């Protein structure tokens, strides 16, 4: 006799219930970046729109920033940490392969014994996490899920790389996703274009630090057997023009598809929160999508820089905190970056 599996008892829908953010205390202006590259404040602002960014101190670790952001999101959602059934952390700057930093964060926020795992999807990581959280809530696997986007990209910045030295910042943003009796998160349009993987990448792998005299065989060090203490730490590099063209033209199509799938027209939209990569990209997407002037557009990149997986929740938190956006607004969010990967969806703001 074939056993019948009992169906899951989840919520009909899921929604974002609370948001929180953490920005490191140190603010780094363009003038400090210019000590290392031949450029100007005017050039940086015209190419990226960035005036300042936040860089973390040694004490402002990936875990510490995440705990601060998650705590604020949990408080805003009006739940207790013990009610959190899963913690998802999107990051590319946690340097320990294992264990997942999500497990430490879950413990530090007092969440008990939730599912906890990391995902690596670059600047689309928060969107990926949001989609997974929605599935967990609707399935009934977890009633409340904390999704965190966190980066210490200052650790992966080559200050002598004129193309990227001014781009990256640090910070953490978090949301709580929980049950809803009405639709508040649209279908996700996501995907990858691995044939373009080399356009945004880490300059070298961690395997450069493997010793040639380690047990188990003679392993050749790369870079012509350069001594380990002379090998430059891995950094993020990109082909700027290729990334710009892809983001402006291809990601506008993805954003439009997310609107269509959610049944929302540009005229119905209240807020647009794209990945905070570059002000020119943001402005070009607004123009391509033909968004009305009534739509509030997140431009957090000016003072926060590109914080990869953290950029969307940080921008969302700032819009709500300043009153530029309000609870119940309909927002289009889209993340895109290394992989190349992307994720877009329409949500109701908490």
Tab-separated table of C-alpha atoms in Angstrom:
chain	number	residue	atom	x	y	z
A	1	UNK	CA	0.000	0.000	0.000
A	2	UNK	CA	1.386	3.389	-0.998
A	3	UNK	CA	1.444	5.873	1.860
A	4	UNK	CA	-0.155	9.268	1.341
A	5	UNK	CA	2.057	12.184	2.283
A	6	UNK	CA	0.314	14.844	4.292
A	7	UNK	CA	0.271	18.200	2.457
A	8	UNK	CA	2.217	21.140	3.837
A	9	UNK	CA	0.369	23.684	5.956
A	10	UNK	CA	1.902	26.980	5.023
A	11	UNK	CA	0.540	30.454	4.516
A	12	UNK	CA	-1.360	31.287	1.336
A	13	UNK	CA	1.092	34.111	0.687
A	14	UNK	CA	4.236	35.709	2.110
A	15	UNK	CA	5.252	39.314	2.735
A	16	UNK	CA	8.100	41.426	4.069
A	17	UNK	CA	7.182	42.304	7.651
A	18	UNK	CA	10.189	44.336	8.764
A	19	UNK	CA	13.475	45.752	7.528
A	20	UNK	CA	16.697	46.789	9.257
A	21	UNK	CA	20.087	48.092	8.233
A	22	UNK	CA	23.580	48.702	9.536
A	23	UNK	CA	26.174	51.040	8.055
A	24	UNK	CA	29.712	51.113	9.477
A	25	UNK	CA	30.630	54.256	11.380
A	26	UNK	CA	33.593	55.166	9.188
A	27	UNK	CA	32.636	57.324	6.200
A	28	UNK	CA	35.180	57.374	3.376
A	29	UNK	CA	34.978	60.328	0.924
A	30	UNK	CA	36.321	60.244	-2.611
A	31	UNK	CA	39.307	62.318	-1.506
A	32	UNK	CA	40.611	59.367	0.471
A	33	UNK	CA	40.303	57.072	-2.567
A	34	UNK	CA	42.206	59.610	-4.677
A	35	UNK	CA	45.312	59.038	-2.552
A	36	UNK	CA	45.697	55.711	-4.348
A	37	UNK	CA	44.536	56.330	-7.943
A	38	UNK	CA	45.074	58.987	-10.602
A	39	UNK	CA	41.561	60.406	-10.880
A	40	UNK	CA	39.363	63.196	-9.530
A	41	UNK	CA	36.257	63.645	-7.416
A	42	UNK	CA	34.444	65.009	-10.464
A	43	UNK	CA	35.346	61.943	-12.556
A	44	UNK	CA	34.208	59.505	-9.850
A	45	UNK	CA	30.917	61.324	-9.334
A	46	UNK	CA	30.218	61.613	-13.074
A	47	UNK	CA	30.962	57.932	-13.734
A	48	UNK	CA	29.326	56.389	-10.670
A	49	UNK	CA	27.405	59.019	-8.713
A	50	UNK	CA	29.335	58.012	-5.584
A	51	UNK	CA	30.483	60.699	-3.156
A	52	UNK	CA	31.127	58.611	-0.029
A	53	UNK	CA	31.002	55.029	1.159
A	54	UNK	CA	31.169	53.259	4.534
A	55	UNK	CA	34.092	50.985	5.419
A	56	UNK	CA	33.993	48.588	8.338
A	57	UNK	CA	36.411	48.577	11.259
A	58	UNK	CA	37.961	45.281	12.438
A	59	UNK	CA	35.148	44.999	15.002
A	60	UNK	CA	32.433	45.513	12.375
A	61	UNK	CA	32.608	41.984	11.046
A	62	UNK	CA	30.196	40.303	8.643
A	63	UNK	CA	28.596	38.629	11.646
A	64	UNK	CA	28.450	41.756	13.815
A	65	UNK	CA	26.876	43.917	11.086
A	66	UNK	CA	24.364	41.181	10.265
A	67	UNK	CA	23.310	40.795	13.896
A	68	UNK	CA	22.642	44.550	14.143
A	69	UNK	CA	20.587	44.633	10.925
A	70	UNK	CA	18.671	41.456	11.722
A	71	UNK	CA	17.832	42.658	15.219
A	72	UNK	CA	16.286	45.833	13.809
A	73	UNK	CA	14.300	43.870	11.217
A	74	UNK	CA	12.963	41.451	13.845
A	75	UNK	CA	11.912	44.341	16.093
A	76	UNK	CA	10.231	46.114	13.151
A	77	UNK	CA	8.351	42.917	12.275
A	78	UNK	CA	7.000	42.679	15.811
A	79	UNK	CA	8.133	39.109	16.402
A	80	UNK	CA	10.525	37.518	18.865
A	81	UNK	CA	13.844	35.941	17.775
A	82	UNK	CA	12.562	32.550	18.937
A	83	UNK	CA	9.906	32.653	16.199
A	84	UNK	CA	12.520	32.748	13.409
A	85	UNK	CA	12.495	29.422	11.597
A	86	UNK	CA	15.270	30.089	9.074
A	87	UNK	CA	18.166	32.498	8.555
A	88	UNK	CA	19.468	33.071	5.016
A	89	UNK	CA	22.630	35.115	4.506
A	90	UNK	CA	23.660	36.406	1.075
A	91	UNK	CA	27.329	37.406	0.943
A	92	UNK	CA	30.558	37.007	-1.028
A	93	UNK	CA	32.811	38.431	1.671
A	94	UNK	CA	32.645	35.814	4.418
A	95	UNK	CA	36.067	34.245	4.009
A	96	UNK	CA	35.519	30.931	5.807
A	97	UNK	CA	34.398	28.188	3.462
A	98	UNK	CA	32.664	26.460	6.357
A	99	UNK	CA	30.701	26.700	8.570
A	100	UNK	CA	28.134	29.052	7.075
A	101	UNK	CA	28.140	32.430	8.808
A	102	UNK	CA	24.332	32.138	8.995
A	103	UNK	CA	24.647	29.596	11.797
A	104	UNK	CA	26.661	31.996	13.967
A	105	UNK	CA	24.288	34.866	13.208
A	106	UNK	CA	21.238	32.733	14.059
A	107	UNK	CA	22.774	31.917	17.427
A	108	UNK	CA	23.760	35.519	18.158
A	109	UNK	CA	20.267	36.890	17.450
A	110	UNK	CA	18.758	34.305	19.796
A	111	UNK	CA	16.827	32.417	17.156
A	112	UNK	CA	17.108	29.012	18.813
A	113	UNK	CA	17.685	26.236	16.292
A	114	UNK	CA	16.508	27.538	12.902
A	115	UNK	CA	17.658	26.359	9.498
A	116	UNK	CA	20.637	28.542	8.609
A	117	UNK	CA	22.664	28.753	5.420
A	118	UNK	CA	24.630	31.096	3.160
A	119	UNK	CA	24.103	31.760	-0.529
A	120	UNK	CA	26.588	33.223	-3.005
A	121	UNK	CA	24.858	35.062	-5.809
A	122	UNK	CA	26.782	38.316	-5.899
A	123	UNK	CA	24.711	41.458	-6.110
A	124	UNK	CA	21.575	39.392	-6.792
A	125	UNK	CA	22.060	37.482	-3.542
A	126	UNK	CA	19.382	39.338	-1.599
A	127	UNK	CA	16.827	38.702	-4.351
A	128	UNK	CA	17.694	35.015	-4.338
A	129	UNK	CA	17.321	34.904	-0.555
A	130	UNK	CA	13.996	36.721	-0.701
A	131	UNK	CA	12.672	34.157	-3.170
A	132	UNK	CA	13.814	31.220	-1.042
A	133	UNK	CA	12.254	32.792	2.053
A	134	UNK	CA	8.925	33.233	0.290
A	135	UNK	CA	8.948	29.548	-0.648
A	136	UNK	CA	9.702	28.458	2.922
A	137	UNK	CA	6.824	30.519	4.339
A	138	UNK	CA	4.273	29.434	1.748
A	139	UNK	CA	5.371	25.811	2.067
A	140	UNK	CA	5.094	25.989	5.833
A	141	UNK	CA	8.694	24.941	6.437
A	142	UNK	CA	9.277	28.155	8.415
A	143	UNK	CA	6.776	30.727	9.642
A	144	UNK	CA	9.281	33.581	9.761
A	145	UNK	CA	12.529	33.855	7.800
A	146	UNK	CA	15.311	36.396	8.258
A	147	UNK	CA	17.046	37.296	4.980
A	148	UNK	CA	20.317	39.184	5.291
A	149	UNK	CA	22.467	40.788	2.617
A	150	UNK	CA	25.871	41.660	4.053
A	151	UNK	CA	29.264	42.613	2.643
A	152	UNK	CA	32.708	43.846	3.684
A	153	UNK	CA	33.796	44.652	0.159
A	154	UNK	CA	36.559	46.925	1.422
A	155	UNK	CA	38.383	43.644	2.104
A	156	UNK	CA	38.115	42.774	-1.599
A	157	UNK	CA	38.929	46.204	-3.028
A	158	UNK	CA	42.162	46.846	-4.903
A	159	UNK	CA	42.830	50.492	-4.060
A	160	UNK	CA	45.184	50.785	-7.030
A	161	UNK	CA	42.598	49.602	-9.560
A	162	UNK	CA	41.335	52.833	-11.109
A	163	UNK	CA	38.206	51.098	-12.455
A	164	UNK	CA	36.955	49.734	-9.135
A	165	UNK	CA	38.771	51.396	-6.208
A	166	UNK	CA	35.981	53.933	-5.665
A	167	UNK	CA	33.006	51.593	-6.103
A	168	UNK	CA	32.659	49.381	-3.078
A	169	UNK	CA	31.347	49.854	0.431
A	170	UNK	CA	30.410	47.784	3.481
A	171	UNK	CA	27.169	47.215	5.338
A	172	UNK	CA	24.303	44.872	6.140
A	173	UNK	CA	20.586	44.947	5.390
A	174	UNK	CA	17.970	42.492	6.612
A	175	UNK	CA	14.281	41.740	6.272
A	176	UNK	CA	11.847	39.393	7.968
A	177	UNK	CA	9.581	37.456	5.605
A	178	UNK	CA	6.436	35.976	7.126
A	179	UNK	CA	2.856	34.884	6.401
A	180	UNK	CA	0.281	37.008	4.592
A	181	UNK	CA	-3.373	36.550	3.759
A	182	UNK	CA	-3.045	38.525	0.544
A	183	UNK	CA	-0.445	38.678	-2.249
A	184	UNK	CA	2.489	40.901	-1.243
A	185	UNK	CA	5.404	39.350	-3.161
A	186	UNK	CA	5.186	38.816	-6.897
A	187	UNK	CA	6.776	36.050	-8.971
A	188	UNK	CA	10.560	36.249	-9.193
A	189	UNK	CA	12.263	36.623	-12.557
A	190	UNK	CA	15.757	35.253	-12.048
A	191	UNK	CA	18.501	33.592	-13.989
A	192	UNK	CA	22.158	33.533	-14.962
A	193	UNK	CA	24.375	34.143	-17.984
A	194	UNK	CA	27.483	32.114	-17.251
A	195	UNK	CA	29.034	32.907	-20.621
A	196	UNK	CA	29.650	36.400	-19.194
A	197	UNK	CA	31.153	35.181	-15.907
A	198	UNK	CA	34.533	36.786	-16.594
A	199	UNK	CA	33.116	40.313	-16.721
A	200	UNK	CA	32.935	40.481	-12.900
A	201	UNK	CA	35.264	38.212	-10.999
A	202	UNK	CA	37.722	37.721	-8.164
A	203	UNK	CA	41.271	38.328	-9.377
A	204	UNK	CA	42.592	35.040	-7.988
A	205	UNK	CA	41.341	32.053	-6.022
A	206	UNK	CA	42.131	31.191	-2.420
A	207	UNK	CA	44.164	28.231	-3.654
A	208	UNK	CA	47.135	30.570	-4.214
A	209	UNK	CA	47.744	30.231	-0.504
A	210	UNK	CA	48.201	26.454	-0.581
A	211	UNK	CA	51.755	25.580	0.411
A	212	UNK	CA	53.901	23.626	-2.022
A	213	UNK	CA	55.374	21.611	0.843
A	214	UNK	CA	52.020	20.527	2.298
A	215	UNK	CA	51.545	16.794	2.998
A	216	UNK	CA	50.168	14.806	0.113
A	217	UNK	CA	52.304	15.975	-2.729
A	218	UNK	CA	54.163	18.833	-4.301
A	219	UNK	CA	51.652	21.469	-5.412
A	220	UNK	CA	52.952	24.205	-7.676
A	221	UNK	CA	52.205	27.704	-6.511
A	222	UNK	CA	50.764	29.901	-9.265
A	223	UNK	CA	52.322	33.154	-10.405
A	224	UNK	CA	55.711	31.583	-11.131
A	225	UNK	CA	56.127	30.296	-7.562
A	226	UNK	CA	55.902	33.773	-6.059
A	227	UNK	CA	56.490	33.623	-2.285
A	228	UNK	CA	53.178	33.551	-0.420
A	229	UNK	CA	53.845	36.795	1.421
A	230	UNK	CA	54.257	38.584	-1.921
A	231	UNK	CA	51.015	37.369	-3.503
A	232	UNK	CA	48.428	40.158	-3.529
A	233	UNK	CA	45.192	39.462	-1.701
A	234	UNK	CA	42.274	38.581	-4.021
A	235	UNK	CA	40.165	41.529	-5.144
A	236	UNK	CA	37.086	42.130	-7.261
A	237	UNK	CA	37.634	43.302	-10.801
A	238	UNK	CA	35.264	43.951	-13.686
A	239	UNK	CA	34.975	44.945	-17.309
A	240	UNK	CA	33.141	48.199	-16.713
A	241	UNK	CA	31.703	48.932	-20.153
A	242	UNK	CA	30.495	45.361	-20.710
A	243	UNK	CA	28.809	45.306	-17.315
A	244	UNK	CA	27.227	48.719	-17.916
A	245	UNK	CA	25.726	47.706	-21.265
A	246	UNK	CA	24.411	44.416	-19.861
A	247	UNK	CA	22.868	46.064	-16.809
A	248	UNK	CA	21.191	48.891	-18.720
A	249	UNK	CA	19.757	46.937	-21.623
A	250	UNK	CA	19.270	43.357	-20.395
A	251	UNK	CA	18.251	44.128	-16.803
A	252	UNK	CA	15.611	46.614	-17.915
A	253	UNK	CA	13.974	43.685	-19.747
A	254	UNK	CA	14.106	41.564	-16.599
A	255	UNK	CA	12.612	44.383	-14.550
A	256	UNK	CA	9.804	44.814	-17.060
A	257	UNK	CA	9.123	41.069	-16.974
A	258	UNK	CA	8.827	41.191	-13.184
A	259	UNK	CA	6.273	44.008	-13.494
A	260	UNK	CA	4.322	42.078	-16.116
A	261	UNK	CA	4.335	38.845	-14.108
A	262	UNK	CA	3.063	40.708	-11.033
A	263	UNK	CA	0.371	42.435	-13.078
A	264	UNK	CA	1.724	45.868	-12.170
A	265	UNK	CA	2.147	48.683	-14.681
A	266	UNK	CA	4.784	51.430	-14.352
A	267	UNK	CA	1.939	53.819	-13.519
A	268	UNK	CA	0.891	51.607	-10.586
A	269	UNK	CA	4.412	51.485	-9.150
A	270	UNK	CA	5.301	53.585	-6.104
A	271	UNK	CA	8.978	52.755	-5.583
A	272	UNK	CA	11.910	51.417	-7.630
A	273	UNK	CA	14.793	49.836	-5.679
A	274	UNK	CA	17.476	48.567	-8.062
A	275	UNK	CA	20.851	47.227	-6.991
A	276	UNK	CA	22.949	50.242	-6.047
A	277	UNK	CA	25.778	49.597	-8.502
A	278	UNK	CA	26.112	52.897	-10.298
A	279	UNK	CA	23.962	56.033	-10.573
A	280	UNK	CA	24.229	56.063	-14.370
A	281	UNK	CA	22.880	52.513	-14.526
A	282	UNK	CA	19.994	53.425	-12.216
A	283	UNK	CA	19.065	56.529	-14.227
A	284	UNK	CA	19.302	54.638	-17.526
A	285	UNK	CA	17.016	51.877	-16.240
A	286	UNK	CA	14.469	54.442	-15.092
A	287	UNK	CA	14.487	55.967	-18.563
A	288	UNK	CA	14.288	52.609	-20.376
A	289	UNK	CA	11.408	51.435	-18.176
A	290	UNK	CA	9.664	54.801	-18.731
A	291	UNK	CA	8.877	55.140	-15.047
A	292	UNK	CA	6.676	58.127	-14.178
A	293	UNK	CA	8.173	60.965	-12.146
A	294	UNK	CA	5.840	59.944	-9.318
A	295	UNK	CA	7.894	56.786	-8.739
A	296	UNK	CA	10.393	57.132	-5.887
A	297	UNK	CA	13.793	55.835	-7.016
A	298	UNK	CA	16.417	54.586	-4.553
A	299	UNK	CA	19.740	56.344	-5.072
A	300	UNK	CA	21.486	55.217	-1.911
A	301	UNK	CA	24.647	54.545	-3.932
A	302	UNK	CA	25.655	58.220	-3.591
A	303	UNK	CA	26.527	57.898	0.084
A	304	UNK	CA	26.796	54.128	0.557
A	305	UNK	CA	28.604	52.933	-2.560
A	306	UNK	CA	28.092	49.498	-4.071
A	307	UNK	CA	27.476	47.054	-1.212
A	308	UNK	CA	26.562	44.101	-3.444
A	309	UNK	CA	24.073	41.798	-1.661
A	310	UNK	CA	23.435	44.430	1.021
A	311	UNK	CA	22.512	47.259	-1.341
A	312	UNK	CA	18.782	46.580	-1.847
A	313	UNK	CA	17.785	46.079	1.809
A	314	UNK	CA	19.960	49.041	2.868
A	315	UNK	CA	18.295	51.250	0.253
A	316	UNK	CA	14.858	49.967	1.277
A	317	UNK	CA	15.568	50.698	4.935
A	318	UNK	CA	16.723	54.256	4.175
A	319	UNK	CA	13.693	55.060	1.999
A	320	UNK	CA	11.326	53.958	4.766
A	321	UNK	CA	13.327	55.645	7.534
A	322	UNK	CA	13.393	59.006	5.719
A	323	UNK	CA	9.757	58.865	4.637
A	324	UNK	CA	10.644	58.805	0.934
A	325	UNK	CA	8.672	55.556	0.812
A	326	UNK	CA	5.909	54.376	3.106
A	327	UNK	CA	4.409	51.157	4.390
A	328	UNK	CA	2.128	49.539	1.827
A	329	UNK	CA	3.891	51.035	-1.183
A	330	UNK	CA	4.369	48.790	-4.201
A	331	UNK	CA	8.068	48.439	-5.021
A	332	UNK	CA	10.031	46.848	-7.837
A	333	UNK	CA	13.352	45.414	-6.651
A	334	UNK	CA	16.068	44.033	-8.906
A	335	UNK	CA	19.571	42.798	-8.173
A	336	UNK	CA	22.221	41.904	-10.746
A	337	UNK	CA	25.927	41.183	-10.772
A	338	UNK	CA	28.745	38.636	-10.735
A	339	UNK	CA	27.888	35.364	-12.399
A	340	UNK	CA	26.329	37.046	-14.248
A	341	UNK	CA	23.142	36.568	-12.230
A	342	UNK	CA	19.953	38.524	-11.638
A	343	UNK	CA	16.695	38.462	-9.681
A	344	UNK	CA	13.713	40.826	-9.820
A	345	UNK	CA	10.349	40.891	-8.096
A	346	UNK	CA	7.582	43.243	-7.022
A	347	UNK	CA	6.881	43.525	-3.282
A	348	UNK	CA	4.686	45.442	-0.871
A	349	UNK	CA	6.867	47.444	1.505
A	350	UNK	CA	6.523	46.654	5.212
